[in-house]
């Protein structure tokens, strides 16, 4: 027998002896079959939300305004598909605003309220709390949820243009609050990102707030001199 074969046989015998001897290494534990499968998702237990009927109608559920386990699961699936921070099945304001943005994507200007121009126009729809960018009838930036000004600090409607941009701006009026990706369009009012919950207050101090990732994408698209058109009334404000 060749010397290599002898060494191989001896090594195999030694390993067998170690495995079967008292105090030897234990045999490898079998991998549970369940480990190959994902754990079942926790039950969906969110209560009825303020936008229950709207979400039920959009998701093709029975429209009764009362949360059911199946409603909760459907809303939670929608939240997950849209990448929302809160994936809990609750029909709250953030989920509702996202639903409006998704609904508007095929044709956000179907009502013709944002003027069609041969140049870029950033459309700020305060009625639906949506923003998009169009050139002629082409949508360059799909609609996203926004937050405009609250009572007494409303976002000013009409034609504007971006006159100054500051990627890492901090407010000199409101306690040095961060305003990432600021694009100023009218006497201190700006389109900018809002860190945290976009719906944590009744409205902004006049600016057009976006989620920070949306504000970053918009920053890459626009430049000074771009047109901004604002119309409508923020829900919950008087004018």
PDB file of C-alpha atoms in Angstrom:
ATOM      1  CA  UNK A   1       0.000   0.000   0.000  1.00  0.00           C
ATOM      2  CA  UNK A   2       1.322   3.442  -0.833  1.00  0.00           C
ATOM      3  CA  UNK A   3       2.473   5.620   2.040  1.00  0.00           C
ATOM      4  CA  UNK A   4      -0.164   8.276   1.217  1.00  0.00           C
ATOM      5  CA  UNK A   5      -2.963   5.720   1.444  1.00  0.00           C
ATOM      6  CA  UNK A   6      -1.618   4.475   4.776  1.00  0.00           C
ATOM      7  CA  UNK A   7      -1.596   7.993   6.192  1.00  0.00           C
ATOM      8  CA  UNK A   8      -5.174   8.548   4.922  1.00  0.00           C
ATOM      9  CA  UNK A   9      -6.432   5.336   6.523  1.00  0.00           C
ATOM     10  CA  UNK A  10      -4.771   6.174   9.818  1.00  0.00           C
ATOM     11  CA  UNK A  11      -6.267   9.678   9.842  1.00  0.00           C
ATOM     12  CA  UNK A  12      -9.761   8.327   9.201  1.00  0.00           C
ATOM     13  CA  UNK A  13      -9.378   5.836  12.052  1.00  0.00           C
ATOM     14  CA  UNK A  14      -8.190   8.578  14.386  1.00  0.00           C
ATOM     15  CA  UNK A  15     -11.191  10.769  13.570  1.00  0.00           C
ATOM     16  CA  UNK A  16     -13.568   7.858  14.156  1.00  0.00           C
ATOM     17  CA  UNK A  17     -11.978   7.160  17.517  1.00  0.00           C
ATOM     18  CA  UNK A  18     -12.288  10.788  18.593  1.00  0.00           C
ATOM     19  CA  UNK A  19     -15.923  10.943  17.556  1.00  0.00           C
ATOM     20  CA  UNK A  20     -16.925   7.819  19.459  1.00  0.00           C
ATOM     21  CA  UNK A  21     -14.704   8.149  22.532  1.00  0.00           C
ATOM     22  CA  UNK A  22     -16.168   9.541  25.797  1.00  0.00           C
ATOM     23  CA  UNK A  23     -15.640  13.289  25.880  1.00  0.00           C
ATOM     24  CA  UNK A  24     -15.032  13.421  22.143  1.00  0.00           C
ATOM     25  CA  UNK A  25     -16.528  16.152  19.960  1.00  0.00           C
ATOM     26  CA  UNK A  26     -20.324  15.909  19.702  1.00  0.00           C
ATOM     27  CA  UNK A  27     -21.873  15.157  16.336  1.00  0.00           C
ATOM     28  CA  UNK A  28     -23.047  18.147  14.359  1.00  0.00           C
ATOM     29  CA  UNK A  29     -26.588  19.201  15.308  1.00  0.00           C
ATOM     30  CA  UNK A  30     -29.123  18.701  12.550  1.00  0.00           C
ATOM     31  CA  UNK A  31     -30.431  21.892  10.937  1.00  0.00           C
ATOM     32  CA  UNK A  32     -34.149  22.259  11.738  1.00  0.00           C
ATOM     33  CA  UNK A  33     -36.300  22.200   8.643  1.00  0.00           C
ATOM     34  CA  UNK A  34     -38.049  25.377   9.889  1.00  0.00           C
ATOM     35  CA  UNK A  35     -34.755  27.300   9.654  1.00  0.00           C
ATOM     36  CA  UNK A  36     -35.036  27.149   5.893  1.00  0.00           C
ATOM     37  CA  UNK A  37     -38.415  28.868   6.067  1.00  0.00           C
ATOM     38  CA  UNK A  38     -39.178  32.390   7.258  1.00  0.00           C
ATOM     39  CA  UNK A  39     -41.055  32.713  10.517  1.00  0.00           C
ATOM     40  CA  UNK A  40     -44.774  33.436  10.147  1.00  0.00           C
ATOM     41  CA  UNK A  41     -45.679  37.115  10.322  1.00  0.00           C
ATOM     42  CA  UNK A  42     -47.213  38.378  13.539  1.00  0.00           C
ATOM     43  CA  UNK A  43     -50.980  38.911  13.514  1.00  0.00           C
ATOM     44  CA  UNK A  44     -52.075  42.338  12.308  1.00  0.00           C
ATOM     45  CA  UNK A  45     -53.862  44.065  15.194  1.00  0.00           C
ATOM     46  CA  UNK A  46     -53.985  47.775  14.294  1.00  0.00           C
ATOM     47  CA  UNK A  47     -57.313  49.468  15.146  1.00  0.00           C
ATOM     48  CA  UNK A  48     -59.554  51.375  12.767  1.00  0.00           C
ATOM     49  CA  UNK A  49     -57.750  54.423  11.381  1.00  0.00           C
ATOM     50  CA  UNK A  50     -59.038  57.862  10.373  1.00  0.00           C
ATOM     51  CA  UNK A  51     -58.589  57.027   6.670  1.00  0.00           C
ATOM     52  CA  UNK A  52     -60.033  53.528   6.888  1.00  0.00           C
ATOM     53  CA  UNK A  53     -62.687  53.979   4.205  1.00  0.00           C
ATOM     54  CA  UNK A  54     -60.271  55.554   1.733  1.00  0.00           C
ATOM     55  CA  UNK A  55     -57.755  52.735   2.127  1.00  0.00           C
ATOM     56  CA  UNK A  56     -60.465  50.072   1.963  1.00  0.00           C
ATOM     57  CA  UNK A  57     -61.780  51.485  -1.306  1.00  0.00           C
ATOM     58  CA  UNK A  58     -58.315  51.834  -2.845  1.00  0.00           C
ATOM     59  CA  UNK A  59     -57.296  48.297  -1.857  1.00  0.00           C
ATOM     60  CA  UNK A  60     -60.528  46.718  -3.073  1.00  0.00           C
ATOM     61  CA  UNK A  61     -61.777  45.828   0.398  1.00  0.00           C
ATOM     62  CA  UNK A  62     -65.362  46.010   1.642  1.00  0.00           C
ATOM     63  CA  UNK A  63     -65.877  49.705   2.392  1.00  0.00           C
ATOM     64  CA  UNK A  64     -67.413  49.818   5.854  1.00  0.00           C
ATOM     65  CA  UNK A  65     -64.953  52.037   7.725  1.00  0.00           C
ATOM     66  CA  UNK A  66     -64.226  49.318  10.265  1.00  0.00           C
ATOM     67  CA  UNK A  67     -60.869  47.582  10.500  1.00  0.00           C
ATOM     68  CA  UNK A  68     -60.885  43.811  10.084  1.00  0.00           C
ATOM     69  CA  UNK A  69     -57.907  41.430  10.287  1.00  0.00           C
ATOM     70  CA  UNK A  70     -57.956  41.114   6.476  1.00  0.00           C
ATOM     71  CA  UNK A  71     -58.107  44.915   6.061  1.00  0.00           C
ATOM     72  CA  UNK A  72     -55.147  45.257   8.398  1.00  0.00           C
ATOM     73  CA  UNK A  73     -53.101  42.723   6.435  1.00  0.00           C
ATOM     74  CA  UNK A  74     -53.917  44.469   3.118  1.00  0.00           C
ATOM     75  CA  UNK A  75     -52.955  47.902   4.483  1.00  0.00           C
ATOM     76  CA  UNK A  76     -49.771  46.498   5.970  1.00  0.00           C
ATOM     77  CA  UNK A  77     -48.834  44.947   2.622  1.00  0.00           C
ATOM     78  CA  UNK A  78     -49.389  48.317   0.917  1.00  0.00           C
ATOM     79  CA  UNK A  79     -47.211  50.076   3.498  1.00  0.00           C
ATOM     80  CA  UNK A  80     -44.442  47.542   3.004  1.00  0.00           C
ATOM     81  CA  UNK A  81     -44.623  47.751  -0.797  1.00  0.00           C
ATOM     82  CA  UNK A  82     -44.275  51.552  -0.631  1.00  0.00           C
ATOM     83  CA  UNK A  83     -41.329  51.419   1.777  1.00  0.00           C
ATOM     84  CA  UNK A  84     -43.086  53.283   4.583  1.00  0.00           C
ATOM     85  CA  UNK A  85     -41.403  53.532   7.963  1.00  0.00           C
ATOM     86  CA  UNK A  86     -44.555  52.368   9.744  1.00  0.00           C
ATOM     87  CA  UNK A  87     -45.657  48.947   8.546  1.00  0.00           C
ATOM     88  CA  UNK A  88     -48.449  48.217  10.995  1.00  0.00           C
ATOM     89  CA  UNK A  89     -51.695  48.063   9.005  1.00  0.00           C
ATOM     90  CA  UNK A  90     -53.033  51.316  10.476  1.00  0.00           C
ATOM     91  CA  UNK A  91     -54.888  53.627   8.070  1.00  0.00           C
ATOM     92  CA  UNK A  92     -53.214  56.823   9.277  1.00  0.00           C
ATOM     93  CA  UNK A  93     -52.398  60.106   7.572  1.00  0.00           C
ATOM     94  CA  UNK A  94     -48.996  59.044   6.248  1.00  0.00           C
ATOM     95  CA  UNK A  95     -50.420  55.938   4.592  1.00  0.00           C
ATOM     96  CA  UNK A  96     -53.309  57.933   3.159  1.00  0.00           C
ATOM     97  CA  UNK A  97     -51.022  60.601   1.679  1.00  0.00           C
ATOM     98  CA  UNK A  98     -48.879  57.870   0.141  1.00  0.00           C
ATOM     99  CA  UNK A  99     -52.017  56.311  -1.327  1.00  0.00           C
ATOM    100  CA  UNK A 100     -52.908  59.647  -2.960  1.00  0.00           C
ATOM    101  CA  UNK A 101     -49.428  59.846  -4.492  1.00  0.00           C
ATOM    102  CA  UNK A 102     -49.687  56.310  -5.879  1.00  0.00           C
ATOM    103  CA  UNK A 103     -53.163  57.023  -7.258  1.00  0.00           C
ATOM    104  CA  UNK A 104     -51.883  60.156  -8.992  1.00  0.00           C
ATOM    105  CA  UNK A 105     -48.865  58.555 -10.673  1.00  0.00           C
ATOM    106  CA  UNK A 106     -50.540  57.633 -13.986  1.00  0.00           C
ATOM    107  CA  UNK A 107     -51.604  61.263 -14.623  1.00  0.00           C
ATOM    108  CA  UNK A 108     -51.049  63.680 -11.721  1.00  0.00           C
ATOM    109  CA  UNK A 109     -52.274  66.651 -13.777  1.00  0.00           C
ATOM    110  CA  UNK A 110     -55.476  65.016 -15.011  1.00  0.00           C
ATOM    111  CA  UNK A 111     -57.502  67.987 -13.713  1.00  0.00           C
ATOM    112  CA  UNK A 112     -55.234  70.422 -15.586  1.00  0.00           C
ATOM    113  CA  UNK A 113     -54.644  72.618 -12.525  1.00  0.00           C
ATOM    114  CA  UNK A 114     -50.872  72.846 -13.006  1.00  0.00           C
ATOM    115  CA  UNK A 115     -50.071  74.956 -16.090  1.00  0.00           C
ATOM    116  CA  UNK A 116     -48.419  73.090 -18.949  1.00  0.00           C
ATOM    117  CA  UNK A 117     -45.276  74.834 -20.172  1.00  0.00           C
ATOM    118  CA  UNK A 118     -42.374  73.879 -22.477  1.00  0.00           C
ATOM    119  CA  UNK A 119     -39.985  74.217 -19.524  1.00  0.00           C
ATOM    120  CA  UNK A 120     -39.858  72.433 -16.160  1.00  0.00           C
ATOM    121  CA  UNK A 121     -42.613  73.325 -13.698  1.00  0.00           C
ATOM    122  CA  UNK A 122     -42.656  72.056 -10.127  1.00  0.00           C
ATOM    123  CA  UNK A 123     -46.339  71.555  -9.330  1.00  0.00           C
ATOM    124  CA  UNK A 124     -47.379  71.964  -5.669  1.00  0.00           C
ATOM    125  CA  UNK A 125     -50.947  70.732  -5.174  1.00  0.00           C
ATOM    126  CA  UNK A 126     -51.995  71.846  -1.677  1.00  0.00           C
ATOM    127  CA  UNK A 127     -55.453  70.253  -2.015  1.00  0.00           C
ATOM    128  CA  UNK A 128     -53.994  66.745  -2.280  1.00  0.00           C
ATOM    129  CA  UNK A 129     -50.674  67.622  -0.601  1.00  0.00           C
ATOM    130  CA  UNK A 130     -48.670  66.368  -3.563  1.00  0.00           C
ATOM    131  CA  UNK A 131     -45.674  67.615  -5.545  1.00  0.00           C
ATOM    132  CA  UNK A 132     -44.494  66.573  -8.972  1.00  0.00           C
ATOM    133  CA  UNK A 133     -42.435  68.069 -11.829  1.00  0.00           C
ATOM    134  CA  UNK A 134     -43.601  68.229 -15.429  1.00  0.00           C
ATOM    135  CA  UNK A 135     -42.356  69.597 -18.730  1.00  0.00           C
ATOM    136  CA  UNK A 136     -45.079  69.962 -21.338  1.00  0.00           C
ATOM    137  CA  UNK A 137     -47.167  66.888 -20.519  1.00  0.00           C
ATOM    138  CA  UNK A 138     -44.223  64.714 -19.536  1.00  0.00           C
ATOM    139  CA  UNK A 139     -43.850  63.932 -15.833  1.00  0.00           C
ATOM    140  CA  UNK A 140     -40.175  64.226 -14.898  1.00  0.00           C
ATOM    141  CA  UNK A 141     -40.622  63.639 -11.162  1.00  0.00           C
ATOM    142  CA  UNK A 142     -43.516  61.439 -10.068  1.00  0.00           C
ATOM    143  CA  UNK A 143     -45.886  62.767  -7.395  1.00  0.00           C
ATOM    144  CA  UNK A 144     -44.770  62.452  -3.772  1.00  0.00           C
ATOM    145  CA  UNK A 145     -46.476  63.399  -0.499  1.00  0.00           C
ATOM    146  CA  UNK A 146     -45.680  66.816   0.946  1.00  0.00           C
ATOM    147  CA  UNK A 147     -46.606  69.036   3.904  1.00  0.00           C
ATOM    148  CA  UNK A 148     -47.406  72.700   3.296  1.00  0.00           C
ATOM    149  CA  UNK A 149     -47.991  75.615   5.681  1.00  0.00           C
ATOM    150  CA  UNK A 150     -50.404  75.569   8.601  1.00  0.00           C
ATOM    151  CA  UNK A 151     -52.956  78.281   9.471  1.00  0.00           C
ATOM    152  CA  UNK A 152     -51.466  81.805   9.556  1.00  0.00           C
ATOM    153  CA  UNK A 153     -48.289  80.441   7.932  1.00  0.00           C
ATOM    154  CA  UNK A 154     -49.752  79.109   4.709  1.00  0.00           C
ATOM    155  CA  UNK A 155     -47.595  78.399   1.693  1.00  0.00           C
ATOM    156  CA  UNK A 156     -48.184  81.230  -0.747  1.00  0.00           C
ATOM    157  CA  UNK A 157     -49.977  80.213  -3.957  1.00  0.00           C
ATOM    158  CA  UNK A 158     -49.175  81.337  -7.486  1.00  0.00           C
ATOM    159  CA  UNK A 159     -46.152  81.418  -9.760  1.00  0.00           C
ATOM    160  CA  UNK A 160     -42.681  81.428  -8.204  1.00  0.00           C
ATOM    161  CA  UNK A 161     -39.169  80.432  -9.194  1.00  0.00           C
ATOM    162  CA  UNK A 162     -36.241  78.863  -7.406  1.00  0.00           C
ATOM    163  CA  UNK A 163     -33.989  81.794  -6.533  1.00  0.00           C
ATOM    164  CA  UNK A 164     -31.511  80.205  -4.093  1.00  0.00           C
ATOM    165  CA  UNK A 165     -30.454  76.678  -3.168  1.00  0.00           C
ATOM    166  CA  UNK A 166     -28.611  75.398  -0.114  1.00  0.00           C
ATOM    167  CA  UNK A 167     -27.992  71.676   0.212  1.00  0.00           C
ATOM    168  CA  UNK A 168     -27.286  71.739   3.962  1.00  0.00           C
ATOM    169  CA  UNK A 169     -29.365  74.666   5.195  1.00  0.00           C
ATOM    170  CA  UNK A 170     -30.327  75.469   8.803  1.00  0.00           C
ATOM    171  CA  UNK A 171     -33.141  77.875   9.605  1.00  0.00           C
ATOM    172  CA  UNK A 172     -32.202  81.262  11.027  1.00  0.00           C
ATOM    173  CA  UNK A 173     -35.857  81.821  12.059  1.00  0.00           C
ATOM    174  CA  UNK A 174     -36.812  78.520  13.702  1.00  0.00           C
ATOM    175  CA  UNK A 175     -34.166  77.456  16.264  1.00  0.00           C
ATOM    176  CA  UNK A 176     -31.579  76.457  13.700  1.00  0.00           C
ATOM    177  CA  UNK A 177     -33.848  73.671  12.449  1.00  0.00           C
ATOM    178  CA  UNK A 178     -32.301  71.543   9.700  1.00  0.00           C
ATOM    179  CA  UNK A 179     -33.672  72.129   6.196  1.00  0.00           C
ATOM    180  CA  UNK A 180     -31.748  69.701   3.974  1.00  0.00           C
ATOM    181  CA  UNK A 181     -31.842  70.211   0.204  1.00  0.00           C
ATOM    182  CA  UNK A 182     -33.480  73.646   0.498  1.00  0.00           C
ATOM    183  CA  UNK A 183     -34.685  75.244  -2.721  1.00  0.00           C
ATOM    184  CA  UNK A 184     -36.081  78.701  -1.916  1.00  0.00           C
ATOM    185  CA  UNK A 185     -38.875  79.972  -4.138  1.00  0.00           C
ATOM    186  CA  UNK A 186     -40.683  82.851  -2.381  1.00  0.00           C
ATOM    187  CA  UNK A 187     -39.434  85.203   0.362  1.00  0.00           C
ATOM    188  CA  UNK A 188     -37.960  82.569   2.630  1.00  0.00           C
ATOM    189  CA  UNK A 189     -40.346  79.772   1.744  1.00  0.00           C
ATOM    190  CA  UNK A 190     -38.504  76.739   0.409  1.00  0.00           C
ATOM    191  CA  UNK A 191     -39.019  73.219  -0.795  1.00  0.00           C
ATOM    192  CA  UNK A 192     -36.882  71.083   1.496  1.00  0.00           C
ATOM    193  CA  UNK A 193     -36.516  67.772   3.278  1.00  0.00           C
ATOM    194  CA  UNK A 194     -38.009  67.172   6.710  1.00  0.00           C
ATOM    195  CA  UNK A 195     -36.245  64.740   9.017  1.00  0.00           C
ATOM    196  CA  UNK A 196     -38.501  62.474  10.995  1.00  0.00           C
ATOM    197  CA  UNK A 197     -42.264  62.159  10.625  1.00  0.00           C
ATOM    198  CA  UNK A 198     -43.583  64.301   7.792  1.00  0.00           C
ATOM    199  CA  UNK A 199     -46.954  64.442   9.576  1.00  0.00           C
ATOM    200  CA  UNK A 200     -45.861  65.210  13.137  1.00  0.00           C
ATOM    201  CA  UNK A 201     -47.520  68.654  13.193  1.00  0.00           C
ATOM    202  CA  UNK A 202     -50.551  70.275  11.608  1.00  0.00           C
ATOM    203  CA  UNK A 203     -48.367  71.821   8.925  1.00  0.00           C
ATOM    204  CA  UNK A 204     -45.098  73.533   8.168  1.00  0.00           C
ATOM    205  CA  UNK A 205     -44.181  77.147   8.838  1.00  0.00           C
ATOM    206  CA  UNK A 206     -44.845  77.902   5.166  1.00  0.00           C
ATOM    207  CA  UNK A 207     -42.278  75.739   3.452  1.00  0.00           C
ATOM    208  CA  UNK A 208     -43.061  72.734   1.303  1.00  0.00           C
ATOM    209  CA  UNK A 209     -41.742  69.745   3.242  1.00  0.00           C
ATOM    210  CA  UNK A 210     -40.802  66.429   1.628  1.00  0.00           C
ATOM    211  CA  UNK A 211     -39.304  63.233   2.970  1.00  0.00           C
ATOM    212  CA  UNK A 212     -35.527  63.655   2.855  1.00  0.00           C
ATOM    213  CA  UNK A 213     -34.937  61.029   0.115  1.00  0.00           C
ATOM    214  CA  UNK A 214     -37.547  62.743  -2.085  1.00  0.00           C
ATOM    215  CA  UNK A 215     -35.975  66.145  -1.412  1.00  0.00           C
ATOM    216  CA  UNK A 216     -32.566  64.767  -2.415  1.00  0.00           C
ATOM    217  CA  UNK A 217     -33.911  63.450  -5.721  1.00  0.00           C
ATOM    218  CA  UNK A 218     -35.642  66.756  -6.431  1.00  0.00           C
ATOM    219  CA  UNK A 219     -32.403  68.619  -5.640  1.00  0.00           C
ATOM    220  CA  UNK A 220     -30.651  66.644  -8.369  1.00  0.00           C
ATOM    221  CA  UNK A 221     -33.340  67.583 -10.900  1.00  0.00           C
ATOM    222  CA  UNK A 222     -33.948  71.313 -10.335  1.00  0.00           C
ATOM    223  CA  UNK A 223     -31.735  74.369 -10.583  1.00  0.00           C
ATOM    224  CA  UNK A 224     -32.003  78.094  -9.916  1.00  0.00           C
ATOM    225  CA  UNK A 225     -34.566  79.746 -12.173  1.00  0.00           C
ATOM    226  CA  UNK A 226     -36.861  76.718 -12.286  1.00  0.00           C
ATOM    227  CA  UNK A 227     -40.572  77.534 -12.153  1.00  0.00           C
ATOM    228  CA  UNK A 228     -42.746  76.563  -9.184  1.00  0.00           C
ATOM    229  CA  UNK A 229     -46.532  76.734  -9.296  1.00  0.00           C
ATOM    230  CA  UNK A 230     -48.576  76.442  -6.082  1.00  0.00           C
ATOM    231  CA  UNK A 231     -52.377  76.192  -5.827  1.00  0.00           C
ATOM    232  CA  UNK A 232     -55.190  74.918  -3.643  1.00  0.00           C
ATOM    233  CA  UNK A 233     -55.742  74.805   0.105  1.00  0.00           C
ATOM    234  CA  UNK A 234     -54.121  72.530   2.638  1.00  0.00           C
ATOM    235  CA  UNK A 235     -56.776  70.348   4.326  1.00  0.00           C
ATOM    236  CA  UNK A 236     -57.449  71.665   7.806  1.00  0.00           C
ATOM    237  CA  UNK A 237     -56.553  75.272   7.062  1.00  0.00           C
ATOM    238  CA  UNK A 238     -59.081  78.056   6.663  1.00  0.00           C
ATOM    239  CA  UNK A 239     -57.831  79.589   3.403  1.00  0.00           C
TER     240      UNK A 239
END
